[in-house]
Structure formats: C-alpha cells, structure tokens
Amino acid sequence: MILADGIGGIKGGEVASKIAVNTVVSLIDQEIKDTIDTLDEETLKVNLTYYYQEANKAILVESLNNPDLKDMGTTMTTVVIRGRRLFICHM
C-alpha cells in the first residue's frame, strides 16, 4: 500500500505525489513484484530505500525541467505487510 500527499500550499504537490507513487510502483513491479513475499528483510529494506531515492530524483528532475514546479514536494508512506510483520517506508 502506498499513500502520498503533496505538500500543501506549494505549487506542484499533486504532480510530486504522482511522480513518487508511479516511480515506486513501477520499480516494485519491475524488480520485486514476484518475490516481495519471500525477500529477506534486509533486501526488502535496501530495495525500498533505493526506490524512494529514485522517486526523489524523479521529482527533482521534473522540478528542474519545469520552473513552475521548482518547489514541489510530497510526503509518501509505503507499507508492506508480510504475515505478522509490517515494513514501513516514509519520506
């Protein structure tokens, strides 16, 4: 599950949240979709951290390419539930 919310009052928050979610979902689908339930915890943490870094880069690139969105930002929380374990990643 992923929830993102653009930073209120700042132009482009909606754009930033869409970029963030799309980036993370795309990377999960490409890289770990079929193995997410069996990855060891450390690998899952490393992957989620990397996906968040890539989302941040994608937002930065878009803001640099579009001056109207230069201050855009978002919060995002991803939750992975595996059995009785819960993994949370937040930015």
PDB file of C-alpha atoms in Angstrom:
ATOM      1  CA  MET A   1       0.000   0.000   0.000  1.00  0.00           C
ATOM      2  CA  ILE A   2       1.300   3.469  -0.889  1.00  0.00           C
ATOM      3  CA  LEU A   3      -0.086   6.817   0.213  1.00  0.00           C
ATOM      4  CA  ALA A   4       1.321  10.144  -0.984  1.00  0.00           C
ATOM      5  CA  ASP A   5       0.176  13.684  -0.338  1.00  0.00           C
ATOM      6  CA  GLY A   6       1.668  16.751  -1.983  1.00  0.00           C
ATOM      7  CA  ILE A   7       2.954  19.403   0.379  1.00  0.00           C
ATOM      8  CA  GLY A   8       0.067  21.776   0.973  1.00  0.00           C
ATOM      9  CA  GLY A   9       0.195  25.284  -0.355  1.00  0.00           C
ATOM     10  CA  ILE A  10       3.143  24.588  -2.635  1.00  0.00           C
ATOM     11  CA  LYS A  11       2.541  24.534  -6.367  1.00  0.00           C
ATOM     12  CA  GLY A  12       3.052  21.088  -7.874  1.00  0.00           C
ATOM     13  CA  GLY A  13       2.381  18.958  -4.812  1.00  0.00           C
ATOM     14  CA  GLU A  14      -0.085  16.839  -6.763  1.00  0.00           C
ATOM     15  CA  VAL A  15       2.495  16.350  -9.519  1.00  0.00           C
ATOM     16  CA  ALA A  16       5.181  15.382  -7.000  1.00  0.00           C
ATOM     17  CA  SER A  17       2.944  12.831  -5.283  1.00  0.00           C
ATOM     18  CA  LYS A  18       2.014  11.224  -8.621  1.00  0.00           C
ATOM     19  CA  ILE A  19       5.668  11.028  -9.663  1.00  0.00           C
ATOM     20  CA  ALA A  20       6.641   9.491  -6.326  1.00  0.00           C
ATOM     21  CA  VAL A  21       3.915   6.841  -6.357  1.00  0.00           C
ATOM     22  CA  ASN A  22       4.402   5.999 -10.032  1.00  0.00           C
ATOM     23  CA  THR A  23       8.151   5.640  -9.567  1.00  0.00           C
ATOM     24  CA  VAL A  24       7.918   3.326  -6.558  1.00  0.00           C
ATOM     25  CA  VAL A  25       5.104   1.208  -8.035  1.00  0.00           C
ATOM     26  CA  SER A  26       6.962   0.884 -11.335  1.00  0.00           C
ATOM     27  CA  LEU A  27      10.169  -0.225  -9.625  1.00  0.00           C
ATOM     28  CA  ILE A  28       8.351  -2.723  -7.412  1.00  0.00           C
ATOM     29  CA  ASP A  29       6.602  -4.152 -10.480  1.00  0.00           C
ATOM     30  CA  GLN A  30       9.867  -4.377 -12.422  1.00  0.00           C
ATOM     31  CA  GLU A  31      12.135  -5.705  -9.712  1.00  0.00           C
ATOM     32  CA  ILE A  32      10.446  -7.456  -6.794  1.00  0.00           C
ATOM     33  CA  LYS A  33       6.740  -7.919  -7.518  1.00  0.00           C
ATOM     34  CA  ASP A  34       7.018 -11.683  -7.792  1.00  0.00           C
ATOM     35  CA  THR A  35       9.400 -12.126  -4.856  1.00  0.00           C
ATOM     36  CA  ILE A  36       8.287  -9.454  -2.387  1.00  0.00           C
ATOM     37  CA  ASP A  37       6.786 -12.062  -0.047  1.00  0.00           C
ATOM     38  CA  THR A  38       9.987 -14.107   0.115  1.00  0.00           C
ATOM     39  CA  LEU A  39      12.752 -11.469   0.105  1.00  0.00           C
ATOM     40  CA  ASP A  40      14.839 -11.395   3.239  1.00  0.00           C
ATOM     41  CA  GLU A  41      14.161  -8.345   5.410  1.00  0.00           C
ATOM     42  CA  GLU A  42      17.454  -6.597   4.678  1.00  0.00           C
ATOM     43  CA  THR A  43      16.997  -6.891   0.910  1.00  0.00           C
ATOM     44  CA  LEU A  44      13.451  -5.548   1.200  1.00  0.00           C
ATOM     45  CA  LYS A  45      14.693  -2.563   3.224  1.00  0.00           C
ATOM     46  CA  VAL A  46      17.510  -1.860   0.780  1.00  0.00           C
ATOM     47  CA  ASN A  47      15.138  -2.051  -2.192  1.00  0.00           C
ATOM     48  CA  LEU A  48      12.521   0.231  -0.636  1.00  0.00           C
ATOM     49  CA  THR A  49      15.205   2.761   0.280  1.00  0.00           C
ATOM     50  CA  TYR A  50      16.520   2.693  -3.288  1.00  0.00           C
ATOM     51  CA  TYR A  51      13.007   3.130  -4.720  1.00  0.00           C
ATOM     52  CA  TYR A  52      12.451   6.176  -2.522  1.00  0.00           C
ATOM     53  CA  GLN A  53      15.768   7.650  -3.653  1.00  0.00           C
ATOM     54  CA  GLU A  54      14.730   7.126  -7.270  1.00  0.00           C
ATOM     55  CA  ALA A  55      11.350   8.781  -6.592  1.00  0.00           C
ATOM     56  CA  ASN A  56      13.151  11.753  -5.060  1.00  0.00           C
ATOM     57  CA  LYS A  57      15.436  12.004  -8.105  1.00  0.00           C
ATOM     58  CA  ALA A  58      12.461  11.860 -10.482  1.00  0.00           C
ATOM     59  CA  ILE A  59      10.750  14.700  -8.597  1.00  0.00           C
ATOM     60  CA  LEU A  60      13.949  16.756  -8.659  1.00  0.00           C
ATOM     61  CA  VAL A  61      14.432  16.218 -12.409  1.00  0.00           C
ATOM     62  CA  GLU A  62      10.846  17.279 -13.110  1.00  0.00           C
ATOM     63  CA  SER A  63      11.234  20.384 -10.933  1.00  0.00           C
ATOM     64  CA  LEU A  64      14.444  21.331 -12.752  1.00  0.00           C
ATOM     65  CA  ASN A  65      12.787  20.849 -16.141  1.00  0.00           C
ATOM     66  CA  ASN A  66       9.690  22.837 -15.209  1.00  0.00           C
ATOM     67  CA  PRO A  67      10.398  26.126 -13.362  1.00  0.00           C
ATOM     68  CA  ASP A  68       6.729  26.416 -12.362  1.00  0.00           C
ATOM     69  CA  LEU A  69       7.213  23.305 -10.218  1.00  0.00           C
ATOM     70  CA  LYS A  70      10.582  24.203  -8.708  1.00  0.00           C
ATOM     71  CA  ASP A  71       9.417  23.964  -5.083  1.00  0.00           C
ATOM     72  CA  MET A  72       7.141  20.943  -5.421  1.00  0.00           C
ATOM     73  CA  GLY A  73       7.317  18.200  -2.858  1.00  0.00           C
ATOM     74  CA  THR A  74       5.368  15.373  -1.312  1.00  0.00           C
ATOM     75  CA  THR A  75       5.159  13.060   1.625  1.00  0.00           C
ATOM     76  CA  MET A  76       4.823   9.351   0.915  1.00  0.00           C
ATOM     77  CA  THR A  77       4.376   6.254   3.021  1.00  0.00           C
ATOM     78  CA  THR A  78       4.711   2.701   1.755  1.00  0.00           C
ATOM     79  CA  VAL A  79       3.588  -0.258   3.838  1.00  0.00           C
ATOM     80  CA  VAL A  80       4.448  -3.874   3.061  1.00  0.00           C
ATOM     81  CA  ILE A  81       2.620  -6.486   5.132  1.00  0.00           C
ATOM     82  CA  ARG A  82       4.131  -9.953   5.327  1.00  0.00           C
ATOM     83  CA  GLY A  83       2.436 -12.310   7.708  1.00  0.00           C
ATOM     84  CA  ARG A  84       2.645 -10.692  11.130  1.00  0.00           C
ATOM     85  CA  ARG A  85       5.432  -8.303  10.069  1.00  0.00           C
ATOM     86  CA  LEU A  86       4.901  -4.747   8.902  1.00  0.00           C
ATOM     87  CA  PHE A  87       7.515  -2.773   6.940  1.00  0.00           C
ATOM     88  CA  ILE A  88       7.060   0.998   6.680  1.00  0.00           C
ATOM     89  CA  CYS A  89       8.996   3.400   4.497  1.00  0.00           C
ATOM     90  CA  HIS A  90       8.283   7.137   4.752  1.00  0.00           C
ATOM     91  CA  MET A  91       9.504  10.379   3.216  1.00  0.00           C
TER      92      MET A  91
END
